[in-house]
XYZ file of C-alpha atoms in Angstrom:
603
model
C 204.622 -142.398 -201.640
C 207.230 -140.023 -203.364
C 206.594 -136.483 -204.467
C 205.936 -137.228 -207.566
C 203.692 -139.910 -206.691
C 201.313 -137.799 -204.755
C 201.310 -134.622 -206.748
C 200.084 -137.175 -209.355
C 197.211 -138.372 -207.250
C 196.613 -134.616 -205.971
C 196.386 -133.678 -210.467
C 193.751 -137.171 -210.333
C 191.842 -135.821 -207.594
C 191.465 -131.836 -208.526
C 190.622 -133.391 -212.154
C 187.561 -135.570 -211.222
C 186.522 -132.913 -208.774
C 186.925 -130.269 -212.210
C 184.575 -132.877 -213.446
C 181.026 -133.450 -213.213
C 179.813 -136.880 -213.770
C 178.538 -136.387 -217.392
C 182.429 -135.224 -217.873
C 181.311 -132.129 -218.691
C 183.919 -129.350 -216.965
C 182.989 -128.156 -213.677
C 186.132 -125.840 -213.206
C 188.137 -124.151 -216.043
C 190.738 -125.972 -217.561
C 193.403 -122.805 -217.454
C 191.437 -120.221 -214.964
C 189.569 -122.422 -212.303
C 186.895 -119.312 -212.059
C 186.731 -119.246 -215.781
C 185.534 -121.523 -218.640
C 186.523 -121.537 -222.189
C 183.972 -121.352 -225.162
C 184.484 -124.952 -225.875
C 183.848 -125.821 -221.789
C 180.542 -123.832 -221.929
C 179.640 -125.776 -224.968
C 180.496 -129.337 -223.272
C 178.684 -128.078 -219.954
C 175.686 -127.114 -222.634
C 176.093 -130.633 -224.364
C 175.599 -132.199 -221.038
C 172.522 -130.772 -220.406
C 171.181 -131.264 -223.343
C 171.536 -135.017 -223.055
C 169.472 -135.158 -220.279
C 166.727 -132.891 -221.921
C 166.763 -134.774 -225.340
C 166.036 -137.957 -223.852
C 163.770 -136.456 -220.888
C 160.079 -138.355 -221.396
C 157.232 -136.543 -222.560
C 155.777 -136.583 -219.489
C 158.538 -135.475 -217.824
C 159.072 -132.729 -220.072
C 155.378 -132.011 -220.000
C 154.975 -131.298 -216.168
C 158.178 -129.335 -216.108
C 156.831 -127.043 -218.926
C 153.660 -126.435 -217.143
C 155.335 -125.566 -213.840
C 157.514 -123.207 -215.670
C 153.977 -121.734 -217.295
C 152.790 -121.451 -214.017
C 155.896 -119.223 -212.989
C 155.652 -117.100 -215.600
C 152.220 -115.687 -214.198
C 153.978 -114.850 -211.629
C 155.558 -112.849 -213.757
C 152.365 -111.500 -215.383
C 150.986 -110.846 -211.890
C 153.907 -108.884 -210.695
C 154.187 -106.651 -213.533
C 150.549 -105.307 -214.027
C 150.864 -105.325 -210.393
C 153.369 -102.774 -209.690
C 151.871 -100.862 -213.126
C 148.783 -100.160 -211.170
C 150.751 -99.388 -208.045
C 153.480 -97.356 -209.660
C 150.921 -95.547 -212.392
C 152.779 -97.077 -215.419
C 156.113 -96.383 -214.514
C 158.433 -97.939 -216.978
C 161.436 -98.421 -214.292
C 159.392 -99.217 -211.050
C 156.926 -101.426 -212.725
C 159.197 -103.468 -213.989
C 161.612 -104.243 -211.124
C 159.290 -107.951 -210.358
C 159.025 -109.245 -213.757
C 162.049 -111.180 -214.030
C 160.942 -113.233 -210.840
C 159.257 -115.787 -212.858
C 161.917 -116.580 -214.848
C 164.372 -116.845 -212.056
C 162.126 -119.849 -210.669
C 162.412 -121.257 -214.040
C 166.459 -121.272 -214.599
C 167.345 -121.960 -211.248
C 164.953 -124.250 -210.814
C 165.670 -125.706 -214.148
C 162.102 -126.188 -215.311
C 161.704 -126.246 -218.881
C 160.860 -122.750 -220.383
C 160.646 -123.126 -224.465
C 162.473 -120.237 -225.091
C 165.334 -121.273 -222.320
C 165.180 -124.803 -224.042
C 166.217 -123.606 -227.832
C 170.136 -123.400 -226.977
C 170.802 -126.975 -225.516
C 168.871 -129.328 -227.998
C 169.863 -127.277 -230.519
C 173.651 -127.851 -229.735
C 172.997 -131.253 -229.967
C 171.477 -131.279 -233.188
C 174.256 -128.866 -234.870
C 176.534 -131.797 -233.539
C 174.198 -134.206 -235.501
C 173.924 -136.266 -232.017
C 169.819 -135.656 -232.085
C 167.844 -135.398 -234.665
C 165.417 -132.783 -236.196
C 162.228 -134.531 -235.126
C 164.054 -135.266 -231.937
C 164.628 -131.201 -231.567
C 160.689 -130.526 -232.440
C 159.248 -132.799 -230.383
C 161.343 -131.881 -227.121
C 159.863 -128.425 -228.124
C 156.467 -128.948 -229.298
C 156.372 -130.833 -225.586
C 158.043 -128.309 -223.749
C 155.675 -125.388 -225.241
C 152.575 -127.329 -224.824
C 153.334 -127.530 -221.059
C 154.093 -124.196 -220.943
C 151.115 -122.586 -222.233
C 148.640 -124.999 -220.395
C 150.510 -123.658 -217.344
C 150.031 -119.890 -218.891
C 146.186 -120.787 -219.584
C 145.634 -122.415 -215.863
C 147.574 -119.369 -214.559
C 145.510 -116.256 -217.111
C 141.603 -118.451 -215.848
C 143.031 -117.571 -212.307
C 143.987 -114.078 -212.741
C 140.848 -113.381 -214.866
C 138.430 -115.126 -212.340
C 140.127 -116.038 -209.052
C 139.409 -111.887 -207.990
C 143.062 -112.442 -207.082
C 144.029 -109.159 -209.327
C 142.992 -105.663 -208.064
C 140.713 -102.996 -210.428
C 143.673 -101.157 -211.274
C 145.842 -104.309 -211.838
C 142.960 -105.573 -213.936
C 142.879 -102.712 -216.073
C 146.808 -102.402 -216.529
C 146.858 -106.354 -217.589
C 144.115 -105.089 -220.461
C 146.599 -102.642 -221.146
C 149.330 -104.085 -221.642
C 147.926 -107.463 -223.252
C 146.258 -105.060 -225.847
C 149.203 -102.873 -226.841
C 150.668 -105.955 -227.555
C 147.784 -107.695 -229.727
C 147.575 -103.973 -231.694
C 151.598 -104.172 -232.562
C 151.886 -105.320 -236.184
C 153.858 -108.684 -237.590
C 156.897 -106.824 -238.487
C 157.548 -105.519 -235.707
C 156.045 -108.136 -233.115
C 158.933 -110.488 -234.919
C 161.518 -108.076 -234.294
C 160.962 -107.078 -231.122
C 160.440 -110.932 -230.261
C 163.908 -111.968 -231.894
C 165.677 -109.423 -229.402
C 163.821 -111.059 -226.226
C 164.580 -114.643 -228.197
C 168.741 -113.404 -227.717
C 168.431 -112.393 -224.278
C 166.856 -115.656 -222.990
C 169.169 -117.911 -225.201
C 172.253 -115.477 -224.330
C 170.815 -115.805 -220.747
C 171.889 -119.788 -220.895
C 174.877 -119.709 -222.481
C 176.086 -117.363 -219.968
C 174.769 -119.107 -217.075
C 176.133 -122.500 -217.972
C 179.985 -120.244 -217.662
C 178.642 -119.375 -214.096
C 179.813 -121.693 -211.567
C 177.649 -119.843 -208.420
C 174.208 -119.438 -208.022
C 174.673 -116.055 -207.150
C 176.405 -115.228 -210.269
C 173.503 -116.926 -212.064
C 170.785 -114.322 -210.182
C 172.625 -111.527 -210.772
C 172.565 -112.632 -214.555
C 169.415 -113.776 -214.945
C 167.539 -110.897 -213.351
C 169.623 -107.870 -215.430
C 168.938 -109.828 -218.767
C 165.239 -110.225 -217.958
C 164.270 -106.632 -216.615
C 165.142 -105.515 -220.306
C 162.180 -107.836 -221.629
C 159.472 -104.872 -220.393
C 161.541 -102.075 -220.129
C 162.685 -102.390 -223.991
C 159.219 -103.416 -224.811
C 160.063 -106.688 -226.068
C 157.889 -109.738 -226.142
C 158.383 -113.530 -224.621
C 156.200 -115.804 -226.354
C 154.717 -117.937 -223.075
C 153.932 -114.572 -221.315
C 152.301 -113.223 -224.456
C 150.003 -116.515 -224.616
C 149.114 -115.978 -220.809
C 148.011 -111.988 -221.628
C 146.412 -112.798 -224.382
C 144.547 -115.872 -222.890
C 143.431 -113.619 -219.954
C 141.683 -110.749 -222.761
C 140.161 -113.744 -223.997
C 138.979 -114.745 -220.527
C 137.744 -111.684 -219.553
C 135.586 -111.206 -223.269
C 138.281 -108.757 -224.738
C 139.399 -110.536 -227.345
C 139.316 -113.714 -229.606
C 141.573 -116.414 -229.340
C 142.136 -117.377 -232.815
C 142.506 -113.166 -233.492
C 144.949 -113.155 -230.482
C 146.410 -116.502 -231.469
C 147.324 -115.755 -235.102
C 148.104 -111.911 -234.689
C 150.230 -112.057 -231.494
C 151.085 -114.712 -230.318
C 152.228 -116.777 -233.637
C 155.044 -114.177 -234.709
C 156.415 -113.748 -231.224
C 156.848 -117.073 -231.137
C 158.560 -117.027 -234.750
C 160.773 -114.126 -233.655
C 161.965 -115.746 -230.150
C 162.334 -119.207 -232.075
C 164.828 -117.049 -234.597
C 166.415 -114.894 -231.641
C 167.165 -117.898 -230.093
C 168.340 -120.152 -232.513
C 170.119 -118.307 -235.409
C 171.018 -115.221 -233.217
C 172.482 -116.987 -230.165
C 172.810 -120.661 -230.026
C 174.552 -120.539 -233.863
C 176.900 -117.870 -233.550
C 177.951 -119.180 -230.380
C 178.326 -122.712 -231.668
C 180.811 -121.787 -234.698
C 183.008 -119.040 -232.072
C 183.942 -122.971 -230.626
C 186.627 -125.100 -231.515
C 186.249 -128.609 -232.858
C 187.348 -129.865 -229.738
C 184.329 -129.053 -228.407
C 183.239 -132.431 -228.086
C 186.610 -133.869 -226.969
C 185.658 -134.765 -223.026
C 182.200 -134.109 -223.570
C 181.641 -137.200 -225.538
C 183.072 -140.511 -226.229
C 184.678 -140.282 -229.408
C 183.532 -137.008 -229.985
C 181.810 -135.966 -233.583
C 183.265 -139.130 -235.037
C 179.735 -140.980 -233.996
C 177.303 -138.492 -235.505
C 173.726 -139.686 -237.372
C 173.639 -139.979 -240.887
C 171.839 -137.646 -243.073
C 168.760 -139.462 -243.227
C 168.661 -139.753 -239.451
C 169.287 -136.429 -238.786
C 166.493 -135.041 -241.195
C 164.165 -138.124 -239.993
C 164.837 -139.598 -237.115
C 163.857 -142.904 -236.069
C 161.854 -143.123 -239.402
C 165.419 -143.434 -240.771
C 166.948 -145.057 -238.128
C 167.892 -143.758 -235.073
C 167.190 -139.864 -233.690
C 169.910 -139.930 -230.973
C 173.437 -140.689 -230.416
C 174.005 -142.180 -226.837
C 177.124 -140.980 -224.732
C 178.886 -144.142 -225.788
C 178.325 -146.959 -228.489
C 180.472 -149.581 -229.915
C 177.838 -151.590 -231.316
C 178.462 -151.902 -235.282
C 175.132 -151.417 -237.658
C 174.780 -154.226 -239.839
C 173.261 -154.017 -243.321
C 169.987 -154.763 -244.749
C 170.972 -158.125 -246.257
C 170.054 -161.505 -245.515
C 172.972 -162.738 -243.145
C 173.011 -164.244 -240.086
C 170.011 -164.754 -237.495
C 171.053 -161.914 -235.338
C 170.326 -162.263 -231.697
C 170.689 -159.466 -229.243
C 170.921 -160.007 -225.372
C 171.307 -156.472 -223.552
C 172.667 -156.526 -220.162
C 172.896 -154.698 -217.105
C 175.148 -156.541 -215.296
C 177.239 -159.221 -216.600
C 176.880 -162.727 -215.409
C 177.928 -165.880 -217.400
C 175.122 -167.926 -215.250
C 172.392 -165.662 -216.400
C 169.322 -167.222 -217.804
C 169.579 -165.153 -220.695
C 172.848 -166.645 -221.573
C 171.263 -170.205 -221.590
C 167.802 -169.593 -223.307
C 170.039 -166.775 -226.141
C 172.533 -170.012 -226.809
C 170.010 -172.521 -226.865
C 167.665 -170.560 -229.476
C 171.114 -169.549 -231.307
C 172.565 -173.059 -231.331
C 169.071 -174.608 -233.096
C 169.290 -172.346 -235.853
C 172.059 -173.365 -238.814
C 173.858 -169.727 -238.950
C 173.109 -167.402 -235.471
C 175.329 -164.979 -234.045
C 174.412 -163.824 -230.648
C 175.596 -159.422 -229.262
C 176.000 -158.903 -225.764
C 175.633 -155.425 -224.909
C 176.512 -154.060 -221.789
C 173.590 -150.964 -221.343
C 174.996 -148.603 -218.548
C 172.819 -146.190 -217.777
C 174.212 -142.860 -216.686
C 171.363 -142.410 -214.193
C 173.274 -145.123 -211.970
C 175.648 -143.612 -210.013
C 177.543 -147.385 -209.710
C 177.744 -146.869 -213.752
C 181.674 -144.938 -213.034
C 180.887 -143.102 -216.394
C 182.225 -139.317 -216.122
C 182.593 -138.649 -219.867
C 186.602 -138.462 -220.170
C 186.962 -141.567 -219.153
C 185.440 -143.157 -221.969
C 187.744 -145.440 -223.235
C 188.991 -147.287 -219.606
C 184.738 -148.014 -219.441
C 184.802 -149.531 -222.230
C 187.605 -151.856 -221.267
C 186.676 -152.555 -218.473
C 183.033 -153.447 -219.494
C 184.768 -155.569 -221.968
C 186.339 -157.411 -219.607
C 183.072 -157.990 -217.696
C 181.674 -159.484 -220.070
C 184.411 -162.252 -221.270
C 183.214 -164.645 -218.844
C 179.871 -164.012 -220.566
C 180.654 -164.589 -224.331
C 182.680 -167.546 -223.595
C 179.461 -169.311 -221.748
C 177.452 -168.443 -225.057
C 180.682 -169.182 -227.068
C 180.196 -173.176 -225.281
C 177.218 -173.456 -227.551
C 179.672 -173.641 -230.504
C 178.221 -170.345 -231.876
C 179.647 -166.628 -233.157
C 179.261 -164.120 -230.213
C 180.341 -160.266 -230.260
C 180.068 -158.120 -227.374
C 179.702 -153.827 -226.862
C 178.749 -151.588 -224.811
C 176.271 -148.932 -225.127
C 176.315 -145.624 -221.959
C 173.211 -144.200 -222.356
C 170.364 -141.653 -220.300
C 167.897 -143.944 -221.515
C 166.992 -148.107 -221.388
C 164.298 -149.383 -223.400
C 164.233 -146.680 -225.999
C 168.610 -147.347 -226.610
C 167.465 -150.992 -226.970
C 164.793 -150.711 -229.374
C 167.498 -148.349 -231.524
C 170.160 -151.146 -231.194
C 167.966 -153.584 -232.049
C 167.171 -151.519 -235.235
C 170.596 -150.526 -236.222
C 171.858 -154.076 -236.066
C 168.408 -155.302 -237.811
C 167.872 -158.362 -235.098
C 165.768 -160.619 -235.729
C 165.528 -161.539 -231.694
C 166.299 -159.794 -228.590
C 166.430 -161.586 -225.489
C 166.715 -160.246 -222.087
C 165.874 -160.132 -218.270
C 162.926 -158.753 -216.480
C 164.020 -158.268 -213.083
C 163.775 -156.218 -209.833
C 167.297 -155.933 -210.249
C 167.678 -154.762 -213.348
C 168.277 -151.528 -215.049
C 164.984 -151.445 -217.348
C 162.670 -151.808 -213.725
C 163.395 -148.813 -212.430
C 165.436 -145.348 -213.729
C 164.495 -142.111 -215.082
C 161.677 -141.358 -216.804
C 161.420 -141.929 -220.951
C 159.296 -141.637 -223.761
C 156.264 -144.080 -222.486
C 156.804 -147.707 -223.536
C 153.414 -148.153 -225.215
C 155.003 -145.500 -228.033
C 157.775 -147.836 -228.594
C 155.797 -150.831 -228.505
C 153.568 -150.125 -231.103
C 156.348 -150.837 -233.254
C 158.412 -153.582 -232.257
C 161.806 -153.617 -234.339
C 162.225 -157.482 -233.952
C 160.750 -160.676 -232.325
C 160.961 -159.885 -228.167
C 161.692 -162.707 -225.573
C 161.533 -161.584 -221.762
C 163.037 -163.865 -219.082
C 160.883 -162.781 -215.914
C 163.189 -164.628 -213.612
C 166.919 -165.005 -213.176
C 167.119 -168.403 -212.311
C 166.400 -170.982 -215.967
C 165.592 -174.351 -215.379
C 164.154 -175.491 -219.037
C 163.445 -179.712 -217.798
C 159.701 -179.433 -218.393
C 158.604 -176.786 -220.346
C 154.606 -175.406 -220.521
C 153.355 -173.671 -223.417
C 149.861 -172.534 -223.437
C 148.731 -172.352 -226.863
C 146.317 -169.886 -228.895
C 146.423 -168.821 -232.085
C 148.568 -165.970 -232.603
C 151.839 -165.246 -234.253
C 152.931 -164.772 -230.546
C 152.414 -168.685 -229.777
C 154.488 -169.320 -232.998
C 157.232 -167.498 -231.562
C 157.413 -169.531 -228.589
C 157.059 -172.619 -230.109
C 159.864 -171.996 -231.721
C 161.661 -171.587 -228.223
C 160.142 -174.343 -227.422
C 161.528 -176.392 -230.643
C 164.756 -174.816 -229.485
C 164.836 -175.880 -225.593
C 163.594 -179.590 -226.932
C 166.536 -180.340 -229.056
C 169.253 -178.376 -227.331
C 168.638 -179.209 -224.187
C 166.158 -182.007 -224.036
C 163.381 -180.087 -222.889
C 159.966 -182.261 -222.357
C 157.441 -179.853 -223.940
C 154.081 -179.802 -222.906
C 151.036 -178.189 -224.239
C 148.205 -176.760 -222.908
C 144.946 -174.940 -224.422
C 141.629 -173.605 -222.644
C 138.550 -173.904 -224.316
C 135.566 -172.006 -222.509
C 133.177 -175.894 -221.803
C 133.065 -178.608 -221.834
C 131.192 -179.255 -225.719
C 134.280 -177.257 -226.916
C 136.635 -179.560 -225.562
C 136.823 -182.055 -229.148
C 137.422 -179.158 -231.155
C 140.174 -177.848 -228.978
C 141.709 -181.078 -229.173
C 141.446 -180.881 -232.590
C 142.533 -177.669 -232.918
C 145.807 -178.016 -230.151
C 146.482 -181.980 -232.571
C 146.911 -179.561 -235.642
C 148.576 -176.878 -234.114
C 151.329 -179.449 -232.757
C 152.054 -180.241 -236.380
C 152.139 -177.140 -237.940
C 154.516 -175.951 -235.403
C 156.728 -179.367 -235.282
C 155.600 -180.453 -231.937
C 153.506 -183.184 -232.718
C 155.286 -185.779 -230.023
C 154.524 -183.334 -227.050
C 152.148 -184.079 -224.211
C 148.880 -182.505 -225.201
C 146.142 -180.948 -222.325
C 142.937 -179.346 -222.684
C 141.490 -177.726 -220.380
C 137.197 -176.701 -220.713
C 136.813 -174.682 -217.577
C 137.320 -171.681 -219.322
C 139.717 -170.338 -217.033
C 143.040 -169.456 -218.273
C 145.110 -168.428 -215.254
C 143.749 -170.961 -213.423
C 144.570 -173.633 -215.580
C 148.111 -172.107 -216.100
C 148.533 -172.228 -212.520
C 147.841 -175.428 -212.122
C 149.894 -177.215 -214.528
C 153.221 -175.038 -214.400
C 153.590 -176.607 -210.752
C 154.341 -179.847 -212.387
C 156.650 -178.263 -214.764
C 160.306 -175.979 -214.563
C 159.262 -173.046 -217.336
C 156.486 -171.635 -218.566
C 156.394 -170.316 -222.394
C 153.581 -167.333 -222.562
C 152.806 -164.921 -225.791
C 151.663 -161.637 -226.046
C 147.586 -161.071 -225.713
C 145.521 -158.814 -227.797
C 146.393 -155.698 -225.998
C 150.245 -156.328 -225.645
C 152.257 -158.355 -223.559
C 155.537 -156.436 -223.575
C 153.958 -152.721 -223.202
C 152.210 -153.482 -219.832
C 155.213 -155.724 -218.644
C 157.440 -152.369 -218.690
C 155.036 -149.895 -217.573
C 154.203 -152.000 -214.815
C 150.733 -152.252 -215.875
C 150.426 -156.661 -216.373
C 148.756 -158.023 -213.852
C 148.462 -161.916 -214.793
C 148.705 -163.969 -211.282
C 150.299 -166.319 -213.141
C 153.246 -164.537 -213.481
C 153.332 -163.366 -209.886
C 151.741 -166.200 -208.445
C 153.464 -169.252 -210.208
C 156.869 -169.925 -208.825
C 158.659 -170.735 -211.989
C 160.721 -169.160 -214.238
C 158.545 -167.374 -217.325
C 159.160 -166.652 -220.559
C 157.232 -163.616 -222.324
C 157.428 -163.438 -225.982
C 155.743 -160.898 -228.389
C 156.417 -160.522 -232.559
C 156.222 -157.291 -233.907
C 152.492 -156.797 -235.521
C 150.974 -154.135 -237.273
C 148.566 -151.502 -235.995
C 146.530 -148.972 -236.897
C 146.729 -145.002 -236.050
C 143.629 -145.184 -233.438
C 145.304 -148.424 -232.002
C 148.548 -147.143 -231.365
C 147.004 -144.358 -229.522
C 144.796 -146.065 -227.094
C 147.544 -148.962 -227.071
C 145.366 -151.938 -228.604
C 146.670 -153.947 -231.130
C-alpha cells in the first residue's frame, strides 16, 4: 500500500468513527471538539427518529420513570428549604438532580422532548398528529409518575414536618401566581430545558453534559420559574394532603405553565435555532435530504392523509388513486429468489390479467447487520438493489411486471402498512418467520392499532419452505375465506394445485346442511370440482389437524377477533399452526369496525 493509499483508508476510518450509525456526526467536521449548527441539528434529527417512531408503550414507561425522577426533585428541594430555613441559594443546590437522571438517562421528560420531534416536523419528515401524540404520550407518563411520586410524599411519612410544610409552601405560592405571569415565568423555564438539549446534543462528554445540565436547571427555583411536570406533582400533593382542588389546581396552575413551557420551548428555542441552520442541515443526516418531505395534507393530518412519517430512506414511488394494475406488494427482509413468498406473490400475480408485483427490501436500522450509517445512503441502496435481482427475475419467470425498492426504516409493520397505502395495494404478501425482521425488533405503536384498519387484502406465509401440491382450505363464511379461495383459484391453475375443502359443523344432524352449505360455497367461489369434507365433530383444530397431514399447504382466514393482530403480537395460539407441520397461509381483508371494537380489538 502507497502513501496515498493508506492516508485514504486512515480519512475512511477517522470518517466512520466521526460517524454514528444513524450518520449523524459524532466529531466536528472542521474542529473535532466542536460541532457546527447544522451538526447539532443532524445529531438532533437523529434522535428524533428514534423518539418519533418510539411505541406508545415505550414512550409511556419512559415518561413515567422520568415523573418519578422529578420527585426527586420535589423531595430535595422542600427538603433542603426546611433544612436551610428558605434559603434561596442553599435550598436549591439538589433540585436539578432529577433532571440529570432524566437527560443522561435519556428518559422522556415532555418539556426535554419539544426540541427533537419538533425538528422533525419543521423538516416536514413527521407529521403534526405524529408531534402531539409523541407528546400527549410522553406527558401522560410523566404526570402518572408525578401523581405516584406526590401519593408517596403526601402519605408514605417519607417527608419531615418542616419539609411538609415548605412543600405547602411552595406548591401554594405557585397555585396563588396569576395566568400572566405563571405563562411568563413558564416560557423562561420552557428555554432553559429546550436550550438545555440543543446544547447537550454539541457536547460530546458526559461530563460536559453535567456540568450543563445542572447550571441551566438550578436557575428553575432560584429565578422562580415553573416546570410544568414538577408543578403537577406539587399541586397533586396539596390535593393529597386536602389543600387544594384538583380541577382549581389543574386549570389555574398547572394549564398555563404548561402553555408557557410548550411556547418557551418551541417558538423560543427549537425555532430560532432551526432557521440560525443552513439548508444543508439534512445533507448526511438523511437520505436525500428535504427532497422526500410529506405533503401538505400529511403534514397537517397524518396518516388520515396518508402517511405521518418519512423513513430514513425510501425509493418506493406512490401510485395514484386510479384503477390500474392489481398491485401486489411483497416486503422483504432478506432477499432470496427461493422464498415462498416469491412463488405464492407470482402465482396470485400470474392468475390475474394485469398484476404487477414491488419487492421492497425493509432494513431496519435497529439491525446492526443493516450497514446503514446515514451518509452512505446511496451505496445501500445499490447494493440492496443488487440483492434483490436474483429476486425479481424469479417473479419476472411468471411472465409478469416486477419493480423493486428499498425502504431503511426504525420501524417494521407500521413502514409496511404506510407503503402499502402510498402505493394503494390491493395485496401484500409476506413471511412470518423466526428469522425475520417483523418477529422481533424494537418496540412500535401496538399492532392491534394498525390492524384495525387494514390498508389492503393481507396474506402471511408462516413458513419458509412452499410446497402448494395439495392444498387445504377450511371454509366459513367470511370475506376472509373469499380471500383465500381466491389463492386457492390461483395455486389451482398456476401451478396445478389439488384443492381440497373442508368445513366443521358442530353434529352430526348439521352435517346435510353443511354439505349443502360447503356444495354452494364451491360455486360461488369457482371451486366447484374440488374434493369436498365435512366434518360434524365440532372440533375445528382437530379436524384441521387431521386432514393437513394428507396435504402440502394449508389456506386459513382471519376469525372474528383478528387473525393478523394476534399473529404479530404474538398473541395466536391455534395448535394448528404450531402443531401441523406444513406450510400455512394466513389471510385477512380489511373490514370495518366500530370505535368500541377497535379499542378492545374485536372486529
Amino acid at each position: 500500500m502507497n502513501d496515498d493509499e493508506q492516508t485514504d483508508a486512515e480519512d475512511s476510518v477517522r470518517e466512520a468513527v466521526d460517524r454514528s450509525r444513524s450518520g449523524a456526526p459524532a466529531a466536528g467536521r472542521v474542529l473535532r471538539d466542536r460541532f457546527s449548527s447544522d451538526e447539532v441539528f443532524q445529531r438532533i434529527v437523529a434522535a428524533a427518529d428514534e423518539e418519533i417512531t418510539s411505541g406508545s408503550r415505550e414512550l409511556f414507561f419512559s415518561g413515567l420513570a422520568a415523573g418519578f425522577a422529578i420527585t426527586i426533585t420535589f423531595l430535595l428541594y422542600v427538603s433542603l428549604t426546611a433544612k436551610t430555613h428558605g434559603d434561596p441559594i442553599l435550598s436549591a443546590m439538589l433540585y436539578p438532580l432529577g433532571f440529570i437522571y432524566i437527560i443522561i438517562g435519556g428518559y422522556q421528560l415532555f418539556t426535554e422532548n419539544t426540541l427533537p420531534p419538533v425538528a422533525l416536523t419543521l423538516e416536514r419528515l413527521a407529521s403534526i398528529p405524529a408531534l402531539l401524540r409523541n407528546w400527549i404520550v410522553v406527558l401522560s407518563g410523566n404526570f402518572a409518575g408525578g401523581l405516584a411520586g406526590a401519593a408517596t410524599l403526601a402519605w408514605g411519612g417519607v417527608l419531615s414536618p418542616e419539609a411538609a410544610t415548605a412543600a405547602a409552601s411552595i406548591a401554594e405560592k405557585g397555585i396563588q401566581t396569576g395566568w400572566g405571569p405563571l405563562f411568563v415565568k413558564a416560557a423562561f423555564a420552557g428555554l432553559i430545558v429546550a436550550g438545555v438539549v440543543w446544547v447537550e446534543y454539541s457536547a460530546r462528554d458526559t461530563i460536559s453534559r453535567l456540568v450543563v445540565v445542572y447550571l441551566a436547571f438550578l436557575a428553575i427555583p432560584i429565578g422562580g420559574l415553573f416546570h410544568v411536570v414538577v408543578s403537577f406533582t406539587e399541586m397533586m400533593y396539596l390535593s393529597f394532603t386536602g389543600d387544594v382542588d384538583v380541577l382549581v389546581g389543574l386549570t389555574q396552575f398547572v394549564l398555563p405553565v404548561l402553555a408557557g413551557n410548550t411556547a418557551g420551548g418551541v417558538v423560543l428555542v427549537t425555532v430560532v435555532n432551526y432557521f440560525q441552520t443552513s439548508e444543508k442541515r439534512l445533507q448526511t443526516a438523511r437520505f436525500e435530504g428535504a427532497k422526500r418531505q410529506l405533503s401538505s395534507r400529511e403534514w397537517l393530518f397524518g396518516s388520515l392523509a396518508g402517511r405521518s412519517y418519512v423513513p430514513l430512506i425510501d425509493t418506493t414511488i406512490p401510485e395514484e388513486e386510479t384503477e390500474g394494475p392489481y398491485q401486489i406488494l411483497v416486503p422483504v427482509a432478506d432477499p432470496d429468489p427461493d422464498a415462498g413468498v416469491v412463488t405464492l406473490a407470482g402465482a396470485i400475480a400470474a392468475h390475474r390479467e394485469n398484476a404487477v408485483v414491488t419487492l421492497v427490501h425493509v432494513v431496519p436500522t435497529y439491525d446492526r447487520h443493516s450497514g446503514y450509517r446515514g451518509e452512505n445512503g446511496g451505496q445501500l441502496v445499490a447494493e440492496s438493489t443488487a440483492e434483490l435481482a436474483d429476486m425479481r427475475q424469479a417473479v419476472e419467470s411468471y411472465g409478469i411486471t416486477c419493480n423493486t425498492s428499498t425502504v431503511v426504516t426504525h420501524r417494521t409493520y407500521e413502514e409496511i402498512f404506510d407503503i402499502a397505502q402510498r402505493r394503494n395495494s390491493d395485496l401484500v404478501v409476506m413471511e412470518q418467520a423466526d428469522n425475520r425482521l417483523w418477529a422481533s425488533g424494537r418496540a412500535e405503536r401496538h399492532v392491534s392499532e394498525l390492524t384495525s384498519s387494514l390498508p389492503c387484502d393481507f396474506l402471511i406465509l408462516d413458513e419458509e419452505n412452499f410446497a402448494a401440491e395439495r392444498v387445504l382450505l377450511p371454509v366459513v363464511d367470511n370475506q376472509h375465506a373469499e380471500l383465500n379461495a381466491s389463492v386457492a383459484r390461483a395455486l389451482r391453475d398456476e401451478l396445478q394445485s389439488e384443492v381440497t375443502l373442508l368445513h366443521v359443523v358442530d353434529n352430526p344432524e348439521r352435517r346435510e346442511r353443511g354439505e349443502q352449505f360447503l356444495g354452494n360455497w364451491s360455486v360461488d367461489n369457482e371451486l366447484e370440482e374440488a374434493t369436498r369434507i365435512v366434518d360434524d365433530t365440532g372440533d375445528v383444530e382437530t379436524a384441521i389437524e387431521r386432514e393437513a397431514a394428507d396435504h402440502s399447504l394449508v389456506l386459513i382466514g382471519a376469525t372474528e377477533r383478528g387473525l393478523l393482530s394476534r399473529l404479530v403480537s404474538d398473541s395466536l395460539h391455534y395448535d394448528v399452526i404450531t402443531e401441523v407441520d406444513r406450510p400455512v397461509v394466513l389471510a385477512e381483508r380489511p373490514t370495518k369496525r366500530s370505535l368500541r371494537k377497535r379499542l378492545f380489538g374485536r372486529q
